[in-house]
CSV table of C-alpha atoms in Angstrom, one decimal:
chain,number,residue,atom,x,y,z
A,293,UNK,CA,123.7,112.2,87.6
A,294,UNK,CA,124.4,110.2,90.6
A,295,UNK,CA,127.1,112.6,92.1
A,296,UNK,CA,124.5,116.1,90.7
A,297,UNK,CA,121.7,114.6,93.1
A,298,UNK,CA,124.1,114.1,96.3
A,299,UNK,CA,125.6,117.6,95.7
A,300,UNK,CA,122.0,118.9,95.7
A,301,UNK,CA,120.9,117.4,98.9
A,302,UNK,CA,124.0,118.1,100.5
A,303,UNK,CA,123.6,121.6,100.3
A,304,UNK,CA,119.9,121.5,100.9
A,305,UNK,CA,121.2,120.2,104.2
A,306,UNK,CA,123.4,122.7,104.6
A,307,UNK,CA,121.1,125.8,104.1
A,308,UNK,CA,118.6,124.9,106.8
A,309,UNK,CA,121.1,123.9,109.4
A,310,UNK,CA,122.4,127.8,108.8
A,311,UNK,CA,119.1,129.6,107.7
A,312,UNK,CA,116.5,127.5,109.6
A,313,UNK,CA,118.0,126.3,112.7
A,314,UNK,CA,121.3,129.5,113.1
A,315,UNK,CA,123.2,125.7,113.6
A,316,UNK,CA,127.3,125.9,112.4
A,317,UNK,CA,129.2,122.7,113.5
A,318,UNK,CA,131.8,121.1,111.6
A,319,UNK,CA,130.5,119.2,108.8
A,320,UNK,CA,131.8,116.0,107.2
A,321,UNK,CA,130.1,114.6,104.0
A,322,UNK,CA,130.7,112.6,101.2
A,323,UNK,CA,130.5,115.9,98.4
A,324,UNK,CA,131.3,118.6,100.2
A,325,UNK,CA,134.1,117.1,102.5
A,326,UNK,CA,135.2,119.1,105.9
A,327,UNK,CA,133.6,122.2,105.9
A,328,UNK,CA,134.5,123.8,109.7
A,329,UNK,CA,132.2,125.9,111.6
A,330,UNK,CA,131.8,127.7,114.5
A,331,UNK,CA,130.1,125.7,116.6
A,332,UNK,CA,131.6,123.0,118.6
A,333,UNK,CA,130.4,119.6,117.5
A,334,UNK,CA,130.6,117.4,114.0
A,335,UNK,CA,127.8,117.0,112.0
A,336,UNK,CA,128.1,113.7,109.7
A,337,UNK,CA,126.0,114.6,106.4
A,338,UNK,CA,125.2,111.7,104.2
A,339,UNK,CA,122.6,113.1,101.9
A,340,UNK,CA,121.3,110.4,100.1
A,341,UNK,CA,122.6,106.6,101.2
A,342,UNK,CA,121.6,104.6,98.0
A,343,UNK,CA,122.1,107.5,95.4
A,344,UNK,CA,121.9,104.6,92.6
A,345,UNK,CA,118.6,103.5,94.0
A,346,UNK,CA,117.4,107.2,93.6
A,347,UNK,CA,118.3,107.6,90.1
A,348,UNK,CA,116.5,104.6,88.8
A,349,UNK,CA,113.1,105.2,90.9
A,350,UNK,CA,113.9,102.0,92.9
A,351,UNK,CA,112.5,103.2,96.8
A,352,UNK,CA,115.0,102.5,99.2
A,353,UNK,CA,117.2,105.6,99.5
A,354,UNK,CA,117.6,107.9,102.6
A,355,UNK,CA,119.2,111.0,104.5
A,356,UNK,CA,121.9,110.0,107.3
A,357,UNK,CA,122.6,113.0,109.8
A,358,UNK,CA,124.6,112.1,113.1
A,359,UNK,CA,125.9,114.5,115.5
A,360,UNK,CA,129.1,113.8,117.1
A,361,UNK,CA,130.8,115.6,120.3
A,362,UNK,CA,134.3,115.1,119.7
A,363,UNK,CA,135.8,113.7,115.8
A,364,UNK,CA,135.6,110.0,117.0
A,365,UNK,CA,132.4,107.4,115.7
A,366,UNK,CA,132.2,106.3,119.7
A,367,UNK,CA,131.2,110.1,120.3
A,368,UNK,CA,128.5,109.9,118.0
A,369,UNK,CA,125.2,110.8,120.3
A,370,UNK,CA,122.6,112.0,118.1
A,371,UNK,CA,121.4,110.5,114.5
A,372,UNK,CA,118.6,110.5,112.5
A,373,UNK,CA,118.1,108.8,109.3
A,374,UNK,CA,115.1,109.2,107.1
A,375,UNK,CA,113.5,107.1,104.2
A,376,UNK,CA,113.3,109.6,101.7
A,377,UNK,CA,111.1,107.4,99.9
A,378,UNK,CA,107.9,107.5,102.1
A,379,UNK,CA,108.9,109.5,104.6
A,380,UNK,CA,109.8,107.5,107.3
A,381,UNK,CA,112.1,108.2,110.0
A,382,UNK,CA,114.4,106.3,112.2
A,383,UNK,CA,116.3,108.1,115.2
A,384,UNK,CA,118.3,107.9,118.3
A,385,UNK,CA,120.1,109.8,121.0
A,386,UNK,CA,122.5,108.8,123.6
A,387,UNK,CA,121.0,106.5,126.0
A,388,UNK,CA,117.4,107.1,125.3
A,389,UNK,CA,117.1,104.3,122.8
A,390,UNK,CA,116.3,104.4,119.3
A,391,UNK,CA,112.9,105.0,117.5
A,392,UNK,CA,110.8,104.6,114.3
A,393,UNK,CA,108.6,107.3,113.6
A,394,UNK,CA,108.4,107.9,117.6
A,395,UNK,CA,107.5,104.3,118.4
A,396,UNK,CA,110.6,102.8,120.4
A,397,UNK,CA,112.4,99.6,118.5
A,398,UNK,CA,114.9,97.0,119.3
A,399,UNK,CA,117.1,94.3,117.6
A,400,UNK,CA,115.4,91.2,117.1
A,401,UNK,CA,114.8,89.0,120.5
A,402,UNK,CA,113.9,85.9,119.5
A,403,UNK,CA,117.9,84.3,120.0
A,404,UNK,CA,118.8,86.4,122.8
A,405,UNK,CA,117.6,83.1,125.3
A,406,UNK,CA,120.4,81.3,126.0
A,407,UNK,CA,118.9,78.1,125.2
A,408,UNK,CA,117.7,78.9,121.9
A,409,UNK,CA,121.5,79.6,120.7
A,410,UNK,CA,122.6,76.8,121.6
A,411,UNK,CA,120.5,75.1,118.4
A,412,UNK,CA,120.7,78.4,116.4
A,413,UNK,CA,121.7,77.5,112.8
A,414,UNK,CA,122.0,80.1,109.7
A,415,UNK,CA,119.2,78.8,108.1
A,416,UNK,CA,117.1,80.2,111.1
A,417,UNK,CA,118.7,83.7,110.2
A,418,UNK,CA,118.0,86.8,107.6
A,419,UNK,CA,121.5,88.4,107.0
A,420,UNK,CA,121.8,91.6,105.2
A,421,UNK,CA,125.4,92.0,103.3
A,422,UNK,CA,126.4,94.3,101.0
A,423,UNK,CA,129.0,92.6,97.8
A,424,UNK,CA,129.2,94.9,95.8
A,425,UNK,CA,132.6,95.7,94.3
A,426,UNK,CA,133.7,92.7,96.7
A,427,UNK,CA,137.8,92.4,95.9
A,428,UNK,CA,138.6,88.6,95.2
A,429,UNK,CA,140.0,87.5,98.9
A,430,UNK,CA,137.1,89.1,100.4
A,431,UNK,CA,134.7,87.2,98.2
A,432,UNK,CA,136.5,84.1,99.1
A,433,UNK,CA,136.6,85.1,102.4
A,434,UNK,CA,132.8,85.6,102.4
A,435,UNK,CA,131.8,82.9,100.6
A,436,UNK,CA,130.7,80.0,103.2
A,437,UNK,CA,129.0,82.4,104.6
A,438,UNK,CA,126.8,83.2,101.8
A,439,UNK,CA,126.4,79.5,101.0
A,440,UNK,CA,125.5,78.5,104.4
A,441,UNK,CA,123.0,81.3,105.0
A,442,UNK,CA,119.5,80.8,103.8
A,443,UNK,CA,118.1,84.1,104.1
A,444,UNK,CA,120.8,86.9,102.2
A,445,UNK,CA,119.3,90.4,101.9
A,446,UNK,CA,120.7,93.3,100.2
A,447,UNK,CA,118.6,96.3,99.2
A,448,UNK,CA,121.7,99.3,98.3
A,449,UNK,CA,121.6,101.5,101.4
A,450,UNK,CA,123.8,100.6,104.1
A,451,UNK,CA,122.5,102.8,106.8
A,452,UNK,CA,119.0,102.1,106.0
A,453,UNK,CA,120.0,98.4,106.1
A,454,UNK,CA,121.4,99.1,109.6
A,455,UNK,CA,118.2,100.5,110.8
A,456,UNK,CA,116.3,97.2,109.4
A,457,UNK,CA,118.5,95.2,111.8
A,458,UNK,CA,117.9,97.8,114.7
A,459,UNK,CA,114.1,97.2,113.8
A,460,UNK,CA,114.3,94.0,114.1
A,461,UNK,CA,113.8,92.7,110.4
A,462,UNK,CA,117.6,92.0,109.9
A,463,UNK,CA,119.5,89.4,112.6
A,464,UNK,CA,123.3,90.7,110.8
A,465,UNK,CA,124.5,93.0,108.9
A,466,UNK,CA,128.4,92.1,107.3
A,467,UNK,CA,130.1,94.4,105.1
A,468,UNK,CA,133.9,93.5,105.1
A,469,UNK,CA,134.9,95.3,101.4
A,470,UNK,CA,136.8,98.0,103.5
A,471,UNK,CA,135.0,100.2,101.6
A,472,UNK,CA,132.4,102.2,104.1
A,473,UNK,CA,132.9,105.8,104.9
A,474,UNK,CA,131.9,107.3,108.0
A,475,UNK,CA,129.7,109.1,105.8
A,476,UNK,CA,127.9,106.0,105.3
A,477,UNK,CA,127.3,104.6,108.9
A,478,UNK,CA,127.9,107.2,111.3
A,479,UNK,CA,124.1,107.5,111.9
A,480,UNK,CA,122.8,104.1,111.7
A,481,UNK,CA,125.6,102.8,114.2
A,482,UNK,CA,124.2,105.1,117.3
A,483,UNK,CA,120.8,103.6,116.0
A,484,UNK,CA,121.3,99.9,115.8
A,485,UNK,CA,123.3,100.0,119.2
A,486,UNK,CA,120.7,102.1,120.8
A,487,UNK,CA,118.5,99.6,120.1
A,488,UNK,CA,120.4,97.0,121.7
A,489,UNK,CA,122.5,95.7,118.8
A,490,UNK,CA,126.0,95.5,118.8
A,491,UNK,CA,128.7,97.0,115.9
A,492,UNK,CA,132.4,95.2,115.7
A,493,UNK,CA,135.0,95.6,113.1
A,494,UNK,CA,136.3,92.4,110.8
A,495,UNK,CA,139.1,92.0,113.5
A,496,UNK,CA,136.0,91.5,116.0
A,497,UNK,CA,136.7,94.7,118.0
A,498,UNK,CA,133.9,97.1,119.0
A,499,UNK,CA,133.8,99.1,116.2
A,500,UNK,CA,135.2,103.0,116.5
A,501,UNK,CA,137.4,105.0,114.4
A,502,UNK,CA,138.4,108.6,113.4
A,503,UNK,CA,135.4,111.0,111.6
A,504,UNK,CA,138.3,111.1,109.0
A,505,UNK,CA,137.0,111.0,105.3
A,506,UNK,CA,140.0,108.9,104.1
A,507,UNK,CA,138.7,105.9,106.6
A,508,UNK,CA,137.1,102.8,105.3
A,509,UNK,CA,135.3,100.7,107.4
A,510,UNK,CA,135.0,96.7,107.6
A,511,UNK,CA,131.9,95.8,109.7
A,512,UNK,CA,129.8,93.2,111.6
A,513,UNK,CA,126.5,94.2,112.6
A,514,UNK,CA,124.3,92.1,115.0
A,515,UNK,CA,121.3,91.6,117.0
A,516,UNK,CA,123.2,89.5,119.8
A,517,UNK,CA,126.5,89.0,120.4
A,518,UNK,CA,126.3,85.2,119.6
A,519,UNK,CA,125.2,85.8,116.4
A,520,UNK,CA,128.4,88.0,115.7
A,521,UNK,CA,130.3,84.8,117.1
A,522,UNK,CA,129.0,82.8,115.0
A,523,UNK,CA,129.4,84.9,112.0
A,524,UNK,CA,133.0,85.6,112.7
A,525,UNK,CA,134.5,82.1,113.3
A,526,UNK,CA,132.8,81.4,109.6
A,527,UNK,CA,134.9,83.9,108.7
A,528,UNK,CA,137.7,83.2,110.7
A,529,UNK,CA,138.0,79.9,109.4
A,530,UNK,CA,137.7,81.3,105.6
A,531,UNK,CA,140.1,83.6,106.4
């Protein structure tokens, strides 16, 4: 059922880029794989983020469209994701910031002065993680983390997730299964970044890869770069 329903969307999607919009770039999704067009640019399709959600009526599922110049995630400089369950709309473009429903957000400022970090504690924080199918290592790996953290939240659609922290509900955002497509995030990272948050892999580089569908992705998302710190050397020292 699952897989039916992201088929369907996918090539909704498809047929009004062509039909409605006379729009071929590349596309990469998560059904229908690399389908190359004749336009230059990469369109990064996923048609429903939180397919599971869907099926059982829960409402926190969306569509995740990101245009990208060349097939790298830094070259991402469009998105757009929407809530497909009431209609809402996040979106961002290169440099102009990143909006809900036209209204212009940002990350969360309330530990971006200095001297507020320096007394910033996890119980102060809302952390969204996703645990699902965690391997063992990772788990164990992720563990103080969890413990230490008052505030977990986890509602089944990463990029939707993401667009919570660029809103400003969400301080962090950790998924380090290895598990994320580009499919998945693509969107959501122009978003959060646009809105002044900041996207590193587990190794705590910037996060970038290839638009290739074999990647998978281990993430840190955050609202200030001292939160990512402080994430990190928790699991740095778990490691």
């Amino acid at each position: 059922m699952s897989k039916k329903i992201d088929l369907v969307a996918e090539e909704t999607v498809i047929n009004t880029l062509k039909k409605k919009y006379n729009l071929r770039p590349t596309i990469i999704g998560e059904e229908c794989g690399k389908i190359h067009g004749s336009d230059d640019g990469y369109l990064i399709m996923d048609a429903i983020d939180g397919t599971t959600n869907a099926s059982r009526g829960l409402p926190f599922f969306c569509c995740s469209l990101a245009f990208a110049l060349d097939f790298k995630l830094s070259s991402v400089v469009s998105s757009c994701i929407i809530n497909l369950s009431n209609g809402d709309i996040y979106h961002a473009s290169n440099g102009n910031g990143s909006y809900f429903n036209n209204n212009k957000i940002r990350v969360q400022q309330e530990y971006t002065n200095t001297d507020l970090n320096t007394s910033l504690n996890f119980g102060d924080l809302i952390i969204g993680t996703n645990v699902s199918g965690l391997s063992k290592p990772n788990l164990e790996k992720i563990e103080t983390l969890l413990s230490i953290t008052k505030h977990v939240r986890h509602f089944g659609a990463n990029a939707l997730e993401l667009c919570y922290l660029a809103h400003g509900y969400l301080d962090a955002y950790v998924d380090i299964r290895n598990k994320i497509r580009i499919t998945d995030m693509a969107a959501a990272y122009l978003i959060v970044k646009e809105a002044g948050g900041y996207m590193f892999s587990d190794t705590g580089l910037y996060l970038d890869s290839t638009l290739d569908l074999d990647e998978r992705l281990s993430f840190i998302a955050s609202s200030s770069k001292h939160i990512f710190n402080m994430i990190y050397d928790v699991l740095k020292k778990s490691d």
